[in-house]
Amino acid sequence: MNTITVTQLYEQLTEHMGKDTAENLCSYVNSKISEELEDQTKILATKQDVATLTSDIHDLRLATKQDVSALKSDIHDLSLATKQDVAALKSDIHDLSLATKQDVAALKSDIHDLSLATKQDVSALKSDIHDLRLTTKADVEALRLAAKQDIAALKSDLNEFKLDTKAEFAAVRAETKSEMANLKFELLVKMSKYQVGTMRWMFIFWVGQVAVTVSLFMLFLKK
């Protein structure tokens, strides 16, 4: 069978059907050929993908079997380790329980001893408070007596001070009166002397005035 190209087909159809019809028919044939080629390519690609997928599934099955075997081995090892850990944990819990019981017993003993010591301390504190009260009462009484004595001594000193003050005031008054009397006497003497001198000057002044007046009068008569 001879192969015909698209160009030859176009020329032959142009001779029989016309240019437009030949061109449309050639375009249709080209599109159909392209679609057929794409379908064939997809079919080939799909077969290759299926083969690849089958191989991958086979490999995955083998890997999954190996992983399952490894997982089973890990689970077995983990189970053994878990059993050992549980046994060790039970042993630790048992030891902890024993230690806790011993700690609780020791704590109870400490609390009992502390309670006894606290009671003794409270008793000693009560005794100390009682002794302190007695001592305080004695100190207060002694302080009261000392205060009374101090007050009595202070009153006595105050009375003596009052008496001394009165005597001093009396002496000061006497001295003041004596000094005032002396001052008055001196003042009177000075005033007497001053009056005598004043009278002398006044006499001299009046004598001078009389002499002047007489002289003027005699002078007037002579004229």
Coordinates of N, CA and C in Angstrom, one line a residue:
M1 N 0.9 -1.2 0.0 CA 0.0 0.0 0.0 C 0.9 1.2 0.0
N2 N 0.6 2.1 -1.0 CA 1.4 3.3 -1.1 C 1.0 4.3 0.0
T3 N 2.0 5.0 0.5 CA 1.7 6.1 1.5 C 1.5 7.4 0.9
I4 N 0.4 8.1 1.3 CA 0.1 9.4 0.8 C 0.3 10.5 1.8
T5 N 0.8 11.6 1.5 CA 1.1 12.7 2.5 C -0.2 13.5 2.5
V6 N -0.2 14.4 3.5 CA -1.3 15.3 3.7 C -1.4 16.3 2.5
T7 N -0.2 16.7 2.0 CA -0.2 17.6 0.9 C -0.8 17.0 -0.3
Q8 N -0.4 15.7 -0.6 CA -0.9 15.1 -1.8 C -2.4 14.9 -1.7
L9 N -2.9 14.5 -0.4 CA -4.3 14.4 -0.2 C -5.0 15.7 -0.4
Y10 N -4.4 16.8 0.0 CA -5.1 18.1 -0.1 C -5.2 18.4 -1.6
E11 N -4.2 18.2 -2.4 CA -4.2 18.5 -3.8 C -5.3 17.7 -4.6
Q12 N -5.3 16.4 -4.2 CA -6.3 15.5 -4.9 C -7.7 15.9 -4.5
L13 N -8.0 16.2 -3.2 CA -9.3 16.7 -2.8 C -9.7 18.0 -3.4
T14 N -8.7 18.9 -3.6 CA -9.0 20.2 -4.1 C -9.5 20.1 -5.6
E15 N -8.9 19.1 -6.3 CA -9.3 18.9 -7.7 C -10.8 18.4 -7.8
H16 N -11.2 17.6 -6.8 CA -12.5 17.0 -6.8 C -13.6 17.8 -6.0
M17 N -13.2 18.4 -4.8 CA -14.2 19.0 -3.9 C -14.0 20.5 -3.8
G18 N -13.0 21.0 -4.2 CA -12.8 22.4 -4.0 C -11.8 22.7 -2.8
K19 N -11.3 23.9 -2.9 CA -10.2 24.3 -1.9 C -10.7 24.3 -0.5
D20 N -11.8 24.9 -0.2 CA -12.3 25.1 1.2 C -12.6 23.7 1.8
T21 N -13.3 22.9 1.0 CA -13.7 21.6 1.5 C -12.5 20.7 1.7
A22 N -11.5 20.8 0.8 CA -10.3 20.0 1.0 C -9.5 20.5 2.3
E23 N -9.5 21.8 2.5 CA -8.8 22.3 3.6 C -9.5 21.9 4.9
N24 N -10.8 21.9 5.0 CA -11.5 21.5 6.2 C -11.3 20.0 6.4
L25 N -11.4 19.2 5.4 CA -11.2 17.8 5.5 C -9.8 17.4 6.0
C26 N -8.9 18.1 5.5 CA -7.5 17.9 5.9 C -7.3 18.2 7.4
S27 N -7.9 19.3 7.8 CA -7.8 19.8 9.2 C -8.5 18.7 10.1
Y28 N -9.6 18.2 9.7 CA -10.3 17.2 10.5 C -9.5 15.9 10.6
V29 N -8.9 15.5 9.5 CA -8.0 14.3 9.5 C -6.8 14.5 10.4
N30 N -6.2 15.7 10.3 CA -5.0 16.0 11.2 C -5.4 15.9 12.7
S31 N -6.6 16.5 13.1 CA -7.1 16.5 14.5 C -7.4 15.1 14.9
K32 N -8.0 14.2 14.0 CA -8.3 12.9 14.4 C -7.0 12.1 14.6
I33 N -6.0 12.3 13.7 CA -4.7 11.6 13.9 C -4.1 12.0 15.2
S34 N -4.1 13.3 15.5 CA -3.5 13.8 16.7 C -4.1 13.1 18.0
E35 N -5.5 13.1 17.9 CA -6.2 12.5 19.1 C -5.9 11.0 19.2
E36 N -5.8 10.3 18.0 CA -5.5 8.9 18.1 C -4.1 8.6 18.6
L37 N -3.1 9.5 18.2 CA -1.8 9.4 18.7 C -1.7 9.6 20.3
E38 N -2.5 10.6 20.7 CA -2.5 10.9 22.2 C -3.1 9.7 22.9
D39 N -4.2 9.1 22.4 CA -4.8 8.0 23.1 C -3.8 6.8 23.1
Q40 N -3.1 6.5 22.0 CA -2.2 5.5 22.0 C -1.0 5.7 23.0
T41 N -0.6 7.0 23.0 CA 0.5 7.3 24.0 C 0.0 7.1 25.4
K42 N -1.2 7.5 25.7 CA -1.7 7.3 27.1 C -1.8 5.9 27.4
I43 N -2.3 5.1 26.4 CA -2.4 3.6 26.7 C -1.0 3.0 27.0
L44 N 0.0 3.4 26.2 CA 1.3 2.9 26.5 C 1.8 3.3 27.8
A45 N 1.6 4.6 28.1 CA 2.1 5.2 29.4 C 1.4 4.5 30.6
T46 N 0.1 4.2 30.4 CA -0.7 3.5 31.4 C -0.2 2.1 31.7
K47 N 0.2 1.4 30.6 CA 0.7 0.0 30.8 C 2.1 0.1 31.5
Q48 N 2.9 1.1 31.2 CA 4.2 1.2 31.9 C 4.0 1.6 33.3
D49 N 3.0 2.4 33.6 CA 2.7 2.8 35.0 C 2.2 1.6 35.8
V50 N 1.3 0.8 35.1 CA 0.8 -0.4 35.8 C 2.0 -1.4 36.1
A51 N 2.9 -1.5 35.2 CA 4.0 -2.4 35.4 C 4.9 -1.9 36.6
T52 N 5.1 -0.6 36.5 CA 5.9 0.1 37.6 C 5.2 -0.1 39.0
L53 N 3.9 0.2 38.9 CA 3.1 0.1 40.2 C 3.1 -1.3 40.7
T54 N 3.0 -2.3 39.8 CA 3.0 -3.7 40.3 C 4.4 -4.0 40.9
S55 N 5.5 -3.5 40.3 CA 6.8 -3.7 40.9 C 6.9 -3.1 42.2
D56 N 6.3 -1.8 42.3 CA 6.4 -1.1 43.6 C 5.6 -1.8 44.7
I57 N 4.4 -2.4 44.3 CA 3.6 -3.1 45.2 C 4.3 -4.3 45.7
H58 N 5.0 -5.0 44.8 CA 5.8 -6.2 45.2 C 6.9 -5.8 46.2
D59 N 7.6 -4.8 45.8 CA 8.7 -4.3 46.7 C 8.1 -3.9 48.1
L60 N 6.9 -3.2 48.0 CA 6.3 -2.7 49.2 C 5.8 -3.9 50.1
R61 N 5.4 -5.0 49.4 CA 5.0 -6.2 50.2 C 6.2 -6.8 50.9
L62 N 7.3 -6.9 50.1 CA 8.5 -7.4 50.7 C 9.0 -6.5 51.9
A63 N 9.0 -5.2 51.7 CA 9.4 -4.3 52.7 C 8.4 -4.3 53.9
T64 N 7.1 -4.5 53.6 CA 6.1 -4.5 54.7 C 6.3 -5.8 55.5
K65 N 6.6 -6.9 54.8 CA 6.9 -8.2 55.5 C 8.1 -8.1 56.4
Q66 N 9.1 -7.4 55.9 CA 10.3 -7.2 56.7 C 10.1 -6.3 57.8
D67 N 9.3 -5.2 57.6 CA 8.9 -4.3 58.6 C 8.1 -4.9 59.7
V68 N 7.1 -5.8 59.3 CA 6.3 -6.5 60.2 C 7.2 -7.5 61.1
S69 N 8.1 -8.1 60.4 CA 9.0 -9.0 61.2 C 9.8 -8.2 62.2
A70 N 10.4 -7.1 61.7 CA 11.2 -6.3 62.6 C 10.3 -5.7 63.7
L71 N 9.0 -5.4 63.4 CA 8.1 -4.8 64.4 C 7.8 -5.9 65.4
K72 N 7.5 -7.1 64.9 CA 7.3 -8.2 65.9 C 8.5 -8.4 66.8
S73 N 9.7 -8.4 66.2 CA 10.9 -8.6 67.0 C 11.0 -7.4 68.1
D74 N 10.7 -6.2 67.6 CA 10.8 -5.0 68.5 C 9.7 -5.2 69.6
I75 N 8.5 -5.6 69.2 CA 7.4 -5.8 70.2 C 7.8 -6.8 71.2
H76 N 8.4 -7.9 70.7 CA 8.9 -9.0 71.6 C 9.9 -8.5 72.6
D77 N 10.9 -7.7 72.0 CA 11.9 -7.2 72.9 C 11.3 -6.2 73.9
L78 N 10.4 -5.4 73.3 CA 9.8 -4.4 74.2 C 8.9 -5.1 75.3
S79 N 8.3 -6.2 74.9 CA 7.5 -6.9 75.9 C 8.4 -7.4 77.0
L80 N 9.6 -8.0 76.6 CA 10.5 -8.5 77.6 C 11.1 -7.4 78.5
A81 N 11.4 -6.2 77.8 CA 11.9 -5.1 78.6 C 10.9 -4.6 79.5
T82 N 9.6 -4.5 79.0 CA 8.5 -4.0 79.8 C 8.3 -4.9 81.0
K83 N 8.3 -6.2 80.8 CA 8.2 -7.2 81.9 C 9.3 -6.9 83.0
Q84 N 10.5 -6.8 82.4 CA 11.7 -6.5 83.4 C 11.5 -5.2 84.1
D85 N 11.0 -4.1 83.3 CA 10.8 -2.8 83.9 C 9.7 -2.9 85.0
V86 N 8.6 -3.7 84.7 CA 7.5 -3.8 85.6 C 8.0 -4.5 86.9
A87 N 8.8 -5.6 86.7 CA 9.4 -6.3 87.8 C 10.3 -5.4 88.7
A88 N 11.1 -4.6 88.0 CA 12.0 -3.6 88.7 C 11.1 -2.6 89.4
L89 N 10.0 -2.1 88.7 CA 9.2 -1.1 89.3 C 8.5 -1.7 90.5
K90 N 8.0 -2.9 90.4 CA 7.4 -3.6 91.6 C 8.4 -3.6 92.8
S91 N 9.6 -4.0 92.4 CA 10.7 -4.1 93.5 C 10.9 -2.7 94.1
D92 N 11.0 -1.7 93.2 CA 11.2 -0.3 93.7 C 10.0 0.1 94.6
I93 N 8.8 -0.2 94.1 CA 7.6 0.2 94.9 C 7.6 -0.5 96.3
H94 N 8.0 -1.8 96.3 CA 8.1 -2.5 97.5 C 9.1 -1.9 98.5
D95 N 10.3 -1.6 97.9 CA 11.3 -0.9 98.7 C 10.8 0.4 99.2
L96 N 10.2 1.2 98.3 CA 9.7 2.5 98.7 C 8.6 2.4 99.8
S97 N 7.8 1.3 99.7 CA 6.8 1.1 100.7 C 7.4 0.8 102.0
L98 N 8.4 0.0 102.0 CA 9.1 -0.3 103.3 C 9.8 0.9 103.8
A99 N 10.5 1.7 102.9 CA 11.1 2.9 103.4 C 10.1 3.9 103.9
T100 N 9.0 4.0 103.2 CA 7.9 4.9 103.7 C 7.4 4.5 105.0
K101 N 7.2 3.2 105.2 CA 6.7 2.7 106.5 C 7.7 3.1 107.6
Q102 N 9.0 2.8 107.3 CA 10.1 3.2 108.3 C 10.1 4.7 108.5
D103 N 10.0 5.5 107.5 CA 9.9 6.9 107.6 C 8.8 7.4 108.5
V104 N 7.6 6.7 108.2 CA 6.4 7.1 109.0 C 6.6 6.7 110.5
A105 N 7.2 5.5 110.7 CA 7.5 5.1 112.1 C 8.4 6.1 112.8
A106 N 9.5 6.5 112.0 CA 10.5 7.4 112.6 C 9.8 8.8 112.8
L107 N 8.9 9.2 111.9 CA 8.2 10.5 112.0 C 7.3 10.4 113.3
K108 N 6.6 9.3 113.4 CA 5.8 9.2 114.6 C 6.6 9.3 115.9
S109 N 7.8 8.6 115.9 CA 8.6 8.6 117.0 C 9.1 10.1 117.3
D110 N 9.5 10.8 116.2 CA 10.0 12.2 116.4 C 8.9 13.0 116.9
I111 N 7.6 12.8 116.4 CA 6.5 13.6 116.9 C 6.2 13.3 118.3
H112 N 6.3 12.1 118.7 CA 6.1 11.7 120.1 C 7.2 12.4 121.0
D113 N 8.5 12.3 120.6 CA 9.5 12.9 121.3 C 9.3 14.4 121.4
L114 N 8.9 15.0 120.2 CA 8.7 16.4 120.2 C 7.6 16.8 121.1
S115 N 6.5 16.0 121.2 CA 5.4 16.3 122.0 C 5.8 16.3 123.5
L116 N 6.6 15.3 123.9 CA 7.2 15.2 125.2 C 8.0 16.4 125.5
A117 N 8.9 16.7 124.6 CA 9.8 17.9 124.8 C 9.0 19.2 124.9
T118 N 8.0 19.3 124.1 CA 7.1 20.5 124.1 C 6.4 20.6 125.5
K119 N 5.9 19.5 126.0 CA 5.2 19.5 127.3 C 6.2 19.9 128.4
Q120 N 7.4 19.3 128.3 CA 8.5 19.7 129.3 C 8.8 21.2 129.2
D121 N 8.9 21.7 127.9 CA 9.2 23.1 127.7 C 8.1 24.0 128.2
V122 N 6.8 23.5 128.0 CA 5.7 24.3 128.5 C 5.7 24.4 130.0
S123 N 6.0 23.2 130.6 CA 6.1 23.2 132.1 C 7.2 24.1 132.6
A124 N 8.4 24.0 132.0 CA 9.5 24.8 132.4 C 9.1 26.3 132.2
L125 N 8.4 26.6 131.1 CA 8.0 28.0 130.8 C 7.0 28.5 131.8
K126 N 6.1 27.6 132.2 CA 5.1 28.0 133.3 C 5.9 28.3 134.6
S127 N 6.8 27.4 134.9 CA 7.6 27.6 136.1 C 8.4 29.0 136.1
D128 N 9.0 29.2 134.9 CA 9.7 30.5 134.7 C 8.8 31.7 134.8
I129 N 7.6 31.6 134.3 CA 6.7 32.7 134.4 C 6.2 32.9 135.8
H130 N 6.0 31.8 136.5 CA 5.7 31.9 138.0 C 6.8 32.6 138.8
D131 N 8.0 32.1 138.5 CA 9.1 32.7 139.2 C 9.3 34.2 138.8
L132 N 9.1 34.5 137.5 CA 9.2 35.9 137.1 C 8.1 36.7 137.7
R133 N 6.9 36.2 137.9 CA 5.9 37.0 138.6 C 6.2 37.3 140.0
L134 N 6.7 36.2 140.7 CA 7.2 36.5 142.1 C 8.3 37.5 142.2
T135 N 9.3 37.3 141.3 CA 10.4 38.3 141.3 C 9.9 39.7 140.9
T136 N 9.0 39.7 140.0 CA 8.4 41.1 139.6 C 7.7 41.7 140.7
K137 N 6.9 40.9 141.5 CA 6.2 41.5 142.6 C 7.2 42.0 143.6
A138 N 8.2 41.2 143.9 CA 9.2 41.6 144.9 C 9.9 42.9 144.4
D139 N 10.2 42.9 143.1 CA 10.9 44.1 142.6 C 10.0 45.3 142.6
V140 N 8.7 45.1 142.4 CA 7.7 46.2 142.4 C 7.6 46.7 143.9
E141 N 7.5 45.8 144.8 CA 7.5 46.3 146.2 C 8.7 47.0 146.6
A142 N 9.9 46.5 146.2 CA 11.1 47.2 146.5 C 11.1 48.6 145.9
L143 N 10.6 48.6 144.6 CA 10.6 49.9 143.9 C 9.7 50.9 144.6
R144 N 8.5 50.4 145.1 CA 7.6 51.2 145.8 C 8.2 51.8 147.1
L145 N 8.9 50.9 147.8 CA 9.6 51.4 149.1 C 10.6 52.4 148.7
A146 N 11.4 52.1 147.7 CA 12.5 53.1 147.3 C 11.9 54.4 146.9
A147 N 10.7 54.3 146.1 CA 10.1 55.5 145.7 C 9.5 56.3 146.9
K148 N 8.9 55.6 147.9 CA 8.4 56.3 149.0 C 9.6 57.0 149.8
Q149 N 10.7 56.3 149.9 CA 11.8 56.8 150.6 C 12.4 58.1 149.8
D150 N 12.4 57.9 148.5 CA 12.9 59.0 147.7 C 12.0 60.2 147.8
I151 N 10.7 59.9 147.8 CA 9.7 61.0 148.0 C 9.8 61.7 149.3
A152 N 10.0 60.9 150.4 CA 10.2 61.5 151.7 C 11.4 62.3 151.8
A153 N 12.5 61.8 151.2 CA 13.8 62.6 151.2 C 13.6 63.9 150.4
L154 N 12.9 63.7 149.3 CA 12.6 64.9 148.4 C 11.8 66.0 149.2
K155 N 10.8 65.5 149.9 CA 9.9 66.4 150.7 C 10.8 67.1 151.7
S156 N 11.7 66.3 152.4 CA 12.5 66.9 153.4 C 13.5 67.9 152.8
D157 N 14.0 67.6 151.7 CA 14.9 68.5 151.0 C 14.1 69.8 150.6
L158 N 12.9 69.6 150.2 CA 12.1 70.7 149.7 C 11.8 71.6 150.9
N159 N 11.4 71.0 152.0 CA 11.2 71.8 153.3 C 12.4 72.6 153.7
E160 N 13.6 71.9 153.6 CA 14.8 72.6 154.0 C 15.1 73.8 153.0
F161 N 14.8 73.5 151.7 CA 15.0 74.5 150.7 C 14.1 75.7 151.0
K162 N 12.8 75.4 151.4 CA 11.9 76.5 151.7 C 12.3 77.3 152.8
L163 N 12.8 76.6 153.9 CA 13.3 77.3 155.1 C 14.5 78.2 154.7
D164 N 15.4 77.6 154.0 CA 16.6 78.3 153.6 C 16.2 79.5 152.7
T165 N 15.2 79.3 151.8 CA 14.8 80.4 150.9 C 14.2 81.5 151.7
K166 N 13.3 81.1 152.7 CA 12.7 82.2 153.6 C 13.8 82.9 154.3
A167 N 14.8 82.2 154.9 CA 15.8 82.9 155.6 C 16.6 83.9 154.7
E168 N 16.9 83.3 153.5 CA 17.6 84.2 152.6 C 16.8 85.4 152.2
F169 N 15.5 85.2 151.9 CA 14.6 86.3 151.6 C 14.6 87.3 152.7
A170 N 14.5 86.8 154.0 CA 14.5 87.7 155.1 C 15.7 88.5 155.2
A171 N 16.9 87.8 155.0 CA 18.2 88.5 155.0 C 18.3 89.6 153.9
V172 N 17.8 89.2 152.7 CA 17.8 90.1 151.6 C 16.9 91.3 151.9
R173 N 15.7 91.1 152.5 CA 14.8 92.2 152.8 C 15.5 93.1 153.8
A174 N 16.1 92.5 154.8 CA 16.8 93.3 155.9 C 17.9 94.2 155.2
E175 N 18.7 93.5 154.4 CA 19.8 94.2 153.7 C 19.2 95.3 152.8
T176 N 18.1 95.0 152.1 CA 17.5 96.0 151.2 C 17.0 97.2 152.0
K177 N 16.3 96.9 153.2 CA 15.8 98.0 154.0 C 17.0 98.8 154.5
S178 N 18.0 98.2 155.0 CA 19.2 98.9 155.5 C 19.8 99.8 154.4
E179 N 20.0 99.2 153.2 CA 20.5 100.0 152.1 C 19.6 101.1 151.7
M180 N 18.3 100.9 151.7 CA 17.3 101.9 151.4 C 17.4 103.1 152.4
A181 N 17.5 102.7 153.7 CA 17.6 103.7 154.7 C 18.9 104.6 154.5
N182 N 20.0 103.8 154.3 CA 21.2 104.6 154.0 C 21.1 105.5 152.8
L183 N 20.5 104.9 151.8 CA 20.3 105.7 150.5 C 19.5 107.0 150.8
K184 N 18.4 106.8 151.5 CA 17.5 107.9 151.9 C 18.3 109.0 152.7
F185 N 19.1 108.5 153.6 CA 19.9 109.4 154.4 C 20.9 110.2 153.6
E186 N 21.6 109.5 152.7 CA 22.5 110.1 151.8 C 21.9 111.1 150.9
L187 N 20.7 110.7 150.4 CA 19.9 111.6 149.5 C 19.5 112.9 150.3
L188 N 19.0 112.7 151.5 CA 18.6 113.9 152.3 C 19.8 114.8 152.5
V189 N 20.9 114.2 152.9 CA 22.1 115.0 153.1 C 22.5 115.8 151.9
K190 N 22.5 115.1 150.7 CA 22.8 115.8 149.5 C 21.8 116.9 149.1
M191 N 20.5 116.6 149.4 CA 19.5 117.6 149.1 C 19.7 118.8 150.0
S192 N 20.0 118.5 151.3 CA 20.2 119.6 152.2 C 21.4 120.5 151.8
K193 N 22.5 119.8 151.3 CA 23.6 120.6 150.9 C 23.3 121.4 149.6
Y194 N 22.5 120.8 148.8 CA 22.1 121.4 147.5 C 21.2 122.6 147.8
Q195 N 20.3 122.4 148.8 CA 19.4 123.6 149.1 C 20.2 124.7 149.8
V196 N 21.1 124.4 150.6 CA 22.0 125.4 151.2 C 22.7 126.2 150.2
G197 N 23.3 125.5 149.2 CA 24.1 126.2 148.2 C 23.1 127.0 147.3
T198 N 21.9 126.4 147.0 CA 21.0 127.2 146.2 C 20.5 128.5 146.9
M199 N 20.3 128.3 148.2 CA 19.9 129.5 149.0 C 21.0 130.6 149.0
R200 N 22.2 130.1 149.1 CA 23.3 131.1 149.1 C 23.4 131.8 147.7
W201 N 23.3 131.1 146.7 CA 23.3 131.7 145.3 C 22.1 132.6 145.1
M202 N 21.0 132.2 145.6 CA 19.8 133.0 145.5 C 20.0 134.3 146.4
F203 N 20.5 134.2 147.5 CA 20.8 135.4 148.4 C 21.8 136.3 147.7
I204 N 22.8 135.7 147.1 CA 23.8 136.6 146.4 C 23.1 137.2 145.2
F205 N 22.3 136.5 144.5 CA 21.6 137.0 143.3 C 20.7 138.2 143.7
W206 N 19.9 138.0 144.8 CA 19.0 139.0 145.2 C 19.8 140.2 145.7
V207 N 20.8 140.0 146.4 CA 21.6 141.1 146.9 C 22.2 141.9 145.8
G208 N 22.7 141.2 144.7 CA 23.2 141.9 143.5 C 22.1 142.7 142.9
Q209 N 20.9 142.1 142.8 CA 19.8 142.8 142.1 C 19.4 144.0 142.9
V210 N 19.4 143.9 144.2 CA 19.0 145.1 145.1 C 20.1 146.2 144.9
A211 N 21.4 145.7 144.9 CA 22.5 146.7 144.7 C 22.3 147.4 143.4
V212 N 22.1 146.7 142.3 CA 21.9 147.3 141.0 C 20.7 148.2 141.0
T213 N 19.6 147.7 141.6 CA 18.4 148.6 141.6 C 18.7 149.9 142.3
V214 N 19.3 149.8 143.5 CA 19.6 151.0 144.3 C 20.5 151.9 143.5
S215 N 21.5 151.3 142.8 CA 22.5 152.1 142.1 C 21.8 152.9 141.0
L216 N 20.9 152.2 140.3 CA 20.2 152.8 139.2 C 19.2 153.9 139.7
F217 N 18.6 153.6 140.9 CA 17.7 154.6 141.5 C 18.5 155.9 141.9
M218 N 19.7 155.7 142.5 CA 20.5 156.8 143.0 C 21.0 157.6 141.8
L219 N 21.3 156.9 140.7 CA 21.8 157.5 139.5 C 20.7 158.4 138.9
F220 N 19.5 157.9 138.9 CA 18.3 158.6 138.4 C 18.0 159.8 139.2
L221 N 18.2 159.7 140.6 CA 17.9 160.9 141.4 C 19.0 162.0 141.2
K222 N 20.2 161.6 140.9 CA 21.2 162.6 140.7 C 20.9 163.4 139.4
K223 N 20.4 162.8 138.5 CA 20.0 163.5 137.3 C 18.9 164.5 137.5

